C-alpha cells in the first residue's frame, strides 16, 4: 500500500489531483482537488515570473531582500542561539574544527609537502610547507609561506584562500586564488615560494570565475571574462587565450573558442605533464551541457577534435609524443570502430559505461575516408580497457603515474584500491592494494616524479588515517591517524536496503546506538544528495558524532539514485524527466526506517545542501507525513527559474531546461517553491544559505521562506553574510553554523 502511494505521488499531473500526507505518528490519506495556488498555468519563463510574488528577493543586496534577511535572522537567532544547548554545541564544534591534532591535508610541493591550515589562532589560515620526513614525524616543523589572516588585515579584505597552482617541476612559482568573502569568483596573483612574496609585475587576474593552467614559466592558458559577450549564460568563459608575462588580458592571443550557448562550467585547458614537468598534451574541454563535452587536442598549435564519447572523465596521459595515451573513464556506453589503412571501418567492441580505458591520442583523431577525402564520423581506436567495474561497483578516483594507474573504486559503497601495471600490447596487470575494510578510501595528491600517492581511510565511527603508497607497496605505509573526536563505542553501523517505487533496491547506512529498541523512538537524521554522480561512502563526521550521536541520536546516509555509487547508470537513472526517482528513493529509505522501527515520523528529520536542497525541499512538499524536521541548506528550490539565477544554467544537463515546454512540465511536477500549499501539514523547517554564495543563488532560500510565511507555515530562515557556497571561509563561523543546525534538529526531534 505504501509503495502504491509513492507511485501515485510521483505521477501527479500538473493540476495536482491528489496529495498524500500524514500527521507525524499515523498515516492518513487526504485528497486534494485544488491546484497549488502558486503553480502557474503558463509555464513559460514569462508566465512563471508573472506568478512569482517574491521576485524582489532575487536581488542579492537589494533593499527589500536585505530587510527580509535581517528580520528573518533576528527571529531565527532568537530561537536557535537562545536555546540553552547552543553555546555547548558551538564550543564543542569549534573545538573539533580548530583542533590542532587534525591530520594536515598534504600535497606534494616541489621536493617537500605543502598544507593549508586553519585553526582558532588562524581562522583564515596559513599556507605552509615542510619536508616529507618532518611531516611523518611526531614533531612536524612547518615553514609559513602565506599568512592569509595577516594578508586580509593588511589589505582590508575578507580574503578566503581558494588554492594554489604551482608550475612543475620545481614548483617555486604559484598562482594563488583568493576569494573575497568565500565566493567562487577569485582574484589570482603570482607568488614566489623562494621569497614568500607576491611577484612584483607578475601575473594578476581580476575577480572572476577563471580557468587557468601554466603552459610554461612565462605563459598561462586562461579562460575568463574577456569583456562583453565572452561569457555563457551561466557566467562561465567559453574562450581560451594564451597570456604572456607582461601582457594584459586584452593583449592575450586566442587559441580556442567554444560558443556562447555552451553549457556546463565553462571551457578550460588541461596541461598534462610527465614526471620531469614536460608537457605531454594540452586538451581543451568544451562543455555542451553539465555532463557532455567536446575535447580538442592542441596539436602543433591547432585544436583538433578528439573522437571521445561526449560523457567522459579525463584522468591523465601516459607517455610522450606519438605514443602518448589518454586515460579516461567512459561515462556512457561506447562502441568504437577499428580502421585499417585503406579500408572502411569495421565494427569494434562495445565499451560499457563506467569502464576505465587507455587510448593512443593519435588514434582519437578522426581520419579522412581514402575514397572521398571526407572526415569519417567514427575514429580509429586501439583501445585498452584497464578496468571494467561490476554491477555494484564504480570508478571513484584515478591517479595516472609513469607506468601504472592507481584506481580507487567503490564496491557496494565500500572503498577499494587497485594498481594496474602497463605490460604493453593491451595488457594490464592488476594488483589489489590492501586498505582498511568497510571504509571510505580516498586518493590524495600524487607525485609522478616519485611515484608516490597519499591514501586516506575513514568510516562513520573510525577517524581518518593517512598513508603513503609507493609503486612497489602492497599497502599504504602509515603516516598519520587522527584521534577520535567523540565516543564511538556507543554506536554501531549497519547497511540496509529499501525498495523504491520501481522495485530498485536502494542501499543506506544507519549509525545507531548499540541495542537500539526498535520502537520508533530514536531521533534520526536522514542525509541524502542524489545528483551529479557524486558518491557518499562512509565518512567520519566528528561534529555530527559529538553533537548528535553522543546525545543518543541516529544518523542515516541514503545512497539514492542520481549519485555515483554504482557508476554512470546510477546517476543517469535520475536525470531530467526521471528526477522523481531520486525523491522516491529517499522516501522509500525513510519509510523503511519507520517500518523497521528504527524511528518514526515524529522523530525523523532530513538534511541536504545544494542539490540536496532540491531533495529536501521536494521531500517536505511531497511527503510531509514522513518527517518532522528538515535542514535545507544552500538549496536550489525554485526549479522553474533556477536557470536564470547564476550559475543555474550550467546544470541544465542534470535537471532539464525550463524554457522547453515539455521539460518545464516535468520540472513543475516537483518544484517545491511552486508546489507549496497553505493547507498542507508541513513540519517547521530550517532554511539557511549565504549572501555571498555565487554558485547557488540565495534567492532560492529567501523566496521559499517568504512563501512559507505568506501561507502561514512555521519555519526558520537564517542567512549568513559571508562564507560562500563551500562554508570554508572560517572554522569559527562554521562551528556556529553546525551549532544552529543541531539545536534545530534537537528541538524538532529530541524535545
Short mmCIF file of C-alpha atoms in Angstrom, two decimals, residues 269-546:
data_model
loop_
_atom_site.label_atom_id
_atom_site.label_comp_id
_atom_site.label_asym_id
_atom_site.label_seq_id
_atom_site.Cartn_x
_atom_site.Cartn_y
_atom_site.Cartn_z
CA UNK A 269 42.56 23.91 -20.86
CA UNK A 270 44.24 20.92 -19.19
CA UNK A 271 48.03 20.75 -19.47
CA UNK A 272 49.22 17.19 -18.85
CA UNK A 273 52.88 16.77 -17.79
CA UNK A 274 55.29 13.90 -17.26
CA UNK A 275 57.48 13.25 -14.23
CA UNK A 276 60.04 15.84 -15.39
CA UNK A 277 57.40 18.51 -15.93
CA UNK A 278 57.49 18.31 -19.73
CA UNK A 279 54.17 18.87 -21.49
CA UNK A 280 52.63 15.65 -22.81
CA UNK A 281 49.43 17.13 -24.19
CA UNK A 282 47.15 20.16 -23.94
CA UNK A 283 43.45 19.35 -24.18
CA UNK A 284 40.62 21.87 -24.29
CA UNK A 285 37.35 20.85 -22.68
CA UNK A 286 34.26 22.43 -24.26
CA UNK A 287 31.15 21.60 -22.19
CA UNK A 288 27.98 21.18 -24.21
CA UNK A 289 25.92 20.84 -21.04
CA UNK A 290 26.54 19.75 -17.47
CA UNK A 291 27.96 16.36 -18.44
CA UNK A 292 28.54 16.26 -22.20
CA UNK A 293 31.69 17.79 -23.64
CA UNK A 294 33.81 18.01 -26.73
CA UNK A 295 37.56 17.50 -26.23
CA UNK A 296 40.05 19.22 -28.52
CA UNK A 297 43.75 18.34 -28.63
CA UNK A 298 46.05 21.33 -29.16
CA UNK A 299 48.36 19.65 -31.62
CA UNK A 300 51.04 21.65 -33.41
CA UNK A 301 49.36 24.89 -32.42
CA UNK A 302 45.94 23.93 -33.78
CA UNK A 303 42.95 22.47 -31.91
CA UNK A 304 41.91 19.06 -33.28
CA UNK A 305 38.66 17.50 -32.13
CA UNK A 306 39.08 14.11 -30.45
CA UNK A 307 36.68 11.25 -31.12
CA UNK A 308 35.85 10.66 -27.47
CA UNK A 309 32.40 9.87 -26.08
CA UNK A 310 30.68 13.09 -25.02
CA UNK A 311 30.30 11.74 -21.50
CA UNK A 312 33.83 11.01 -20.35
CA UNK A 313 36.16 11.89 -17.46
CA UNK A 314 39.81 12.52 -18.35
CA UNK A 315 42.40 11.43 -15.80
CA UNK A 316 45.82 11.88 -17.38
CA UNK A 317 48.30 10.99 -20.09
CA UNK A 318 50.93 8.26 -20.18
CA UNK A 319 53.95 8.54 -22.43
CA UNK A 320 55.21 11.22 -24.82
CA UNK A 321 54.94 12.12 -28.48
CA UNK A 322 53.29 9.70 -30.89
CA UNK A 323 52.95 7.07 -28.19
CA UNK A 324 51.10 9.27 -25.70
CA UNK A 325 47.97 7.59 -24.37
CA UNK A 326 44.96 9.29 -22.80
CA UNK A 327 43.49 7.64 -19.71
CA UNK A 328 39.78 8.29 -19.26
CA UNK A 329 36.53 6.84 -17.98
CA UNK A 330 33.72 6.36 -20.49
CA UNK A 331 30.62 7.67 -18.70
CA UNK A 332 28.35 6.22 -21.38
CA UNK A 333 28.29 3.00 -23.37
CA UNK A 334 30.56 3.45 -26.35
CA UNK A 335 31.07 1.33 -29.44
CA UNK A 336 34.27 2.11 -31.29
CA UNK A 337 35.35 1.11 -34.77
CA UNK A 338 38.70 -0.08 -35.99
CA UNK A 339 40.29 1.27 -39.19
CA UNK A 340 42.80 -0.32 -41.47
CA UNK A 341 44.96 1.76 -43.77
CA UNK A 342 42.82 1.57 -46.90
CA UNK A 343 39.54 0.07 -45.76
CA UNK A 344 36.35 1.48 -44.36
CA UNK A 345 35.77 0.98 -40.65
CA UNK A 346 34.58 -2.30 -39.20
CA UNK A 347 32.51 -2.61 -36.05
CA UNK A 348 34.60 -2.87 -32.90
CA UNK A 349 33.99 -3.85 -29.31
CA UNK A 350 31.39 -2.16 -27.12
CA UNK A 351 32.85 -0.38 -24.12
CA UNK A 352 30.42 -0.37 -21.17
CA UNK A 353 29.59 2.81 -19.30
CA UNK A 354 31.92 3.29 -16.36
CA UNK A 355 34.92 1.48 -17.89
CA UNK A 356 38.41 2.92 -17.50
CA UNK A 357 40.43 3.00 -20.73
CA UNK A 358 43.79 3.97 -22.15
CA UNK A 359 43.79 5.14 -25.79
CA UNK A 360 46.53 6.41 -28.08
CA UNK A 361 45.86 10.13 -28.60
CA UNK A 362 46.73 9.91 -32.29
CA UNK A 363 44.09 7.22 -32.70
CA UNK A 364 41.43 9.55 -31.34
CA UNK A 365 41.88 11.96 -34.25
CA UNK A 366 39.21 11.43 -36.94
CA UNK A 367 40.50 10.10 -40.25
CA UNK A 368 39.63 11.07 -43.78
CA UNK A 369 37.99 8.49 -46.00
CA UNK A 370 40.52 7.14 -48.52
CA UNK A 371 37.79 7.23 -51.17
CA UNK A 372 36.16 10.63 -50.70
CA UNK A 373 38.64 12.57 -48.60
CA UNK A 374 35.83 13.45 -46.21
CA UNK A 375 36.19 13.07 -42.46
CA UNK A 376 34.78 9.75 -41.31
CA UNK A 377 32.37 10.05 -38.38
CA UNK A 378 33.95 7.23 -36.41
CA UNK A 379 37.53 7.18 -35.19
CA UNK A 380 40.31 4.67 -35.30
CA UNK A 381 40.95 3.28 -31.88
CA UNK A 382 43.40 0.88 -30.34
CA UNK A 383 41.55 0.51 -27.06
CA UNK A 384 42.84 -0.84 -23.82
CA UNK A 385 40.21 -1.42 -21.15
CA UNK A 386 42.12 -1.02 -17.91
CA UNK A 387 39.25 -1.74 -15.53
CA UNK A 388 35.62 -2.63 -16.05
CA UNK A 389 33.60 -2.22 -12.82
CA UNK A 390 31.00 -4.79 -11.84
CA UNK A 391 27.27 -4.02 -11.47
CA UNK A 392 27.63 -2.77 -7.86
CA UNK A 393 30.97 -1.04 -8.43
CA UNK A 394 32.16 2.29 -9.77
CA UNK A 395 35.43 4.10 -10.51
CA UNK A 396 35.73 6.84 -7.88
CA UNK A 397 39.21 8.27 -8.43
CA UNK A 398 42.24 7.68 -10.63
CA UNK A 399 45.91 8.63 -10.47
CA UNK A 400 47.95 8.25 -13.66
CA UNK A 401 51.61 7.54 -12.94
CA UNK A 402 54.59 6.82 -15.23
CA UNK A 403 53.96 3.12 -15.86
CA UNK A 404 50.85 2.32 -13.86
CA UNK A 405 47.41 3.60 -13.00
CA UNK A 406 46.06 3.65 -9.46
CA UNK A 407 42.29 3.28 -9.15
CA UNK A 408 40.09 3.88 -6.12
CA UNK A 409 36.77 2.16 -6.72
CA UNK A 410 33.59 1.58 -4.80
CA UNK A 411 32.28 -1.93 -4.16
CA UNK A 412 28.74 -1.72 -2.76
CA UNK A 413 29.65 1.72 -1.34
CA UNK A 414 32.84 0.45 0.34
CA UNK A 415 36.25 1.67 -0.80
CA UNK A 416 38.81 -0.47 -2.64
CA UNK A 417 42.10 0.32 -4.41
CA UNK A 418 43.81 -1.49 -7.27
CA UNK A 419 47.06 -0.85 -9.14
CA UNK A 420 47.11 -1.56 -12.88
CA UNK A 421 50.58 -2.04 -14.34
CA UNK A 422 51.05 -1.40 -18.05
CA UNK A 423 52.64 -4.54 -19.53
CA UNK A 424 52.26 -3.45 -23.14
CA UNK A 425 50.26 -4.93 -26.01
CA UNK A 426 46.93 -4.06 -24.35
CA UNK A 427 47.86 -5.99 -21.21
CA UNK A 428 47.24 -4.51 -17.77
CA UNK A 429 48.35 -6.47 -14.72
CA UNK A 430 46.03 -5.92 -11.76
CA UNK A 431 47.13 -5.91 -8.14
CA UNK A 432 44.76 -5.18 -5.29
CA UNK A 433 46.13 -2.79 -2.71
CA UNK A 434 45.38 -3.65 0.90
CA UNK A 435 43.33 -0.89 2.52
CA UNK A 436 41.12 -0.57 5.60
CA UNK A 437 37.95 -2.67 5.44
CA UNK A 438 34.45 -1.18 5.41
CA UNK A 439 35.80 2.32 4.88
CA UNK A 440 35.78 5.21 2.51
CA UNK A 441 39.12 5.22 0.70
CA UNK A 442 40.44 8.40 -0.89
CA UNK A 443 43.38 9.05 -3.17
CA UNK A 444 45.11 12.25 -2.20
CA UNK A 445 47.78 14.19 -4.01
CA UNK A 446 50.28 12.27 -6.14
CA UNK A 447 53.81 12.82 -7.40
CA UNK A 448 54.72 11.44 -10.81
CA UNK A 449 58.35 12.25 -10.07
CA UNK A 450 58.49 9.84 -7.12
CA UNK A 451 55.50 7.65 -7.95
CA UNK A 452 54.01 8.25 -4.51
CA UNK A 453 50.35 8.81 -3.63
CA UNK A 454 48.68 9.76 -0.36
CA UNK A 455 45.84 7.38 0.58
CA UNK A 456 43.25 8.09 3.26
CA UNK A 457 40.74 5.85 5.04
CA UNK A 458 37.81 6.65 7.31
CA UNK A 459 34.45 5.34 8.45
CA UNK A 460 31.39 6.64 10.25
CA UNK A 461 32.89 5.60 13.60
CA UNK A 462 36.57 5.43 12.56
CA UNK A 463 38.64 8.64 12.49
CA UNK A 464 40.65 9.36 9.33
CA UNK A 465 44.05 7.83 8.81
CA UNK A 466 46.62 8.70 6.17
CA UNK A 467 49.21 6.56 4.45
CA UNK A 468 51.76 6.89 1.65
CA UNK A 469 51.75 4.43 -1.22
CA UNK A 470 54.80 3.86 -3.43
CA UNK A 471 54.79 1.92 -6.73
CA UNK A 472 56.05 -1.24 -5.01
CA UNK A 473 53.92 -1.19 -1.86
CA UNK A 474 51.17 -3.75 -1.34
CA UNK A 475 49.57 -1.41 1.20
CA UNK A 476 49.97 2.27 2.16
CA UNK A 477 52.68 2.97 4.72
CA UNK A 478 51.03 4.60 7.76
CA UNK A 479 51.77 8.29 8.21
CA UNK A 480 49.15 9.76 10.50
CA UNK A 481 45.98 8.85 12.36
CA UNK A 482 43.52 11.37 13.73
CA UNK A 483 42.38 10.88 17.32
CA UNK A 484 38.67 10.24 17.95
CA UNK A 485 36.51 13.31 18.50
CA UNK A 486 33.52 11.55 20.01
CA UNK A 487 32.73 8.34 21.86
CA UNK A 488 32.07 5.80 19.10
CA UNK A 489 31.73 2.84 21.46
CA UNK A 490 28.03 3.58 21.99
CA UNK A 491 27.08 3.09 18.31
CA UNK A 492 27.25 0.53 15.52
CA UNK A 493 26.97 0.79 11.73
CA UNK A 494 24.58 -1.30 9.64
CA UNK A 495 23.85 -1.27 5.92
CA UNK A 496 20.27 -1.94 4.76
CA UNK A 497 18.30 -1.70 1.55
CA UNK A 498 14.93 -0.11 0.82
CA UNK A 499 12.71 -0.88 -2.15
CA UNK A 500 11.88 2.17 -4.26
CA UNK A 501 8.77 2.87 -6.30
CA UNK A 502 10.00 0.92 -9.33
CA UNK A 503 11.38 -2.01 -7.33
CA UNK A 504 15.02 -0.85 -7.32
CA UNK A 505 16.98 -1.68 -4.17
CA UNK A 506 18.39 1.46 -2.54
CA UNK A 507 21.27 0.95 -0.07
CA UNK A 508 21.65 3.07 3.02
CA UNK A 509 23.83 3.16 6.13
CA UNK A 510 22.50 3.51 9.67
CA UNK A 511 24.71 4.66 12.56
CA UNK A 512 22.70 3.80 15.68
CA UNK A 513 23.11 3.11 19.38
CA UNK A 514 24.02 -0.44 20.33
CA UNK A 515 20.97 -2.41 21.34
CA UNK A 516 18.60 0.21 19.95
CA UNK A 517 14.99 -0.50 20.87
CA UNK A 518 13.12 -0.82 17.60
CA UNK A 519 10.07 1.04 18.86
CA UNK A 520 10.32 4.08 16.60
CA UNK A 521 11.52 6.38 19.35
CA UNK A 522 15.04 7.17 18.12
CA UNK A 523 15.65 10.74 16.93
CA UNK A 524 17.10 10.22 13.45
CA UNK A 525 18.74 12.40 10.80
CA UNK A 526 18.44 11.13 7.23
CA UNK A 527 21.00 12.60 4.83
CA UNK A 528 20.81 12.43 1.04
CA UNK A 529 22.14 14.14 -2.07
CA UNK A 530 21.27 12.19 -5.22
CA UNK A 531 22.81 14.19 -8.03
CA UNK A 532 25.74 14.97 -10.31
CA UNK A 533 27.20 11.45 -9.98
CA UNK A 534 28.54 12.34 -6.52
CA UNK A 535 29.08 9.32 -4.26
CA UNK A 536 28.68 9.33 -0.49
CA UNK A 537 30.62 6.46 1.11
CA UNK A 538 31.05 6.11 4.89
CA UNK A 539 32.75 9.22 6.29
CA UNK A 540 33.83 10.39 9.73
CA UNK A 541 31.73 13.41 10.70
CA UNK A 542 33.16 14.48 14.07
CA UNK A 543 30.76 17.36 14.71
CA UNK A 544 27.82 15.06 13.99
CA UNK A 545 29.23 12.41 16.30
CA UNK A 546 29.77 14.84 19.15
#
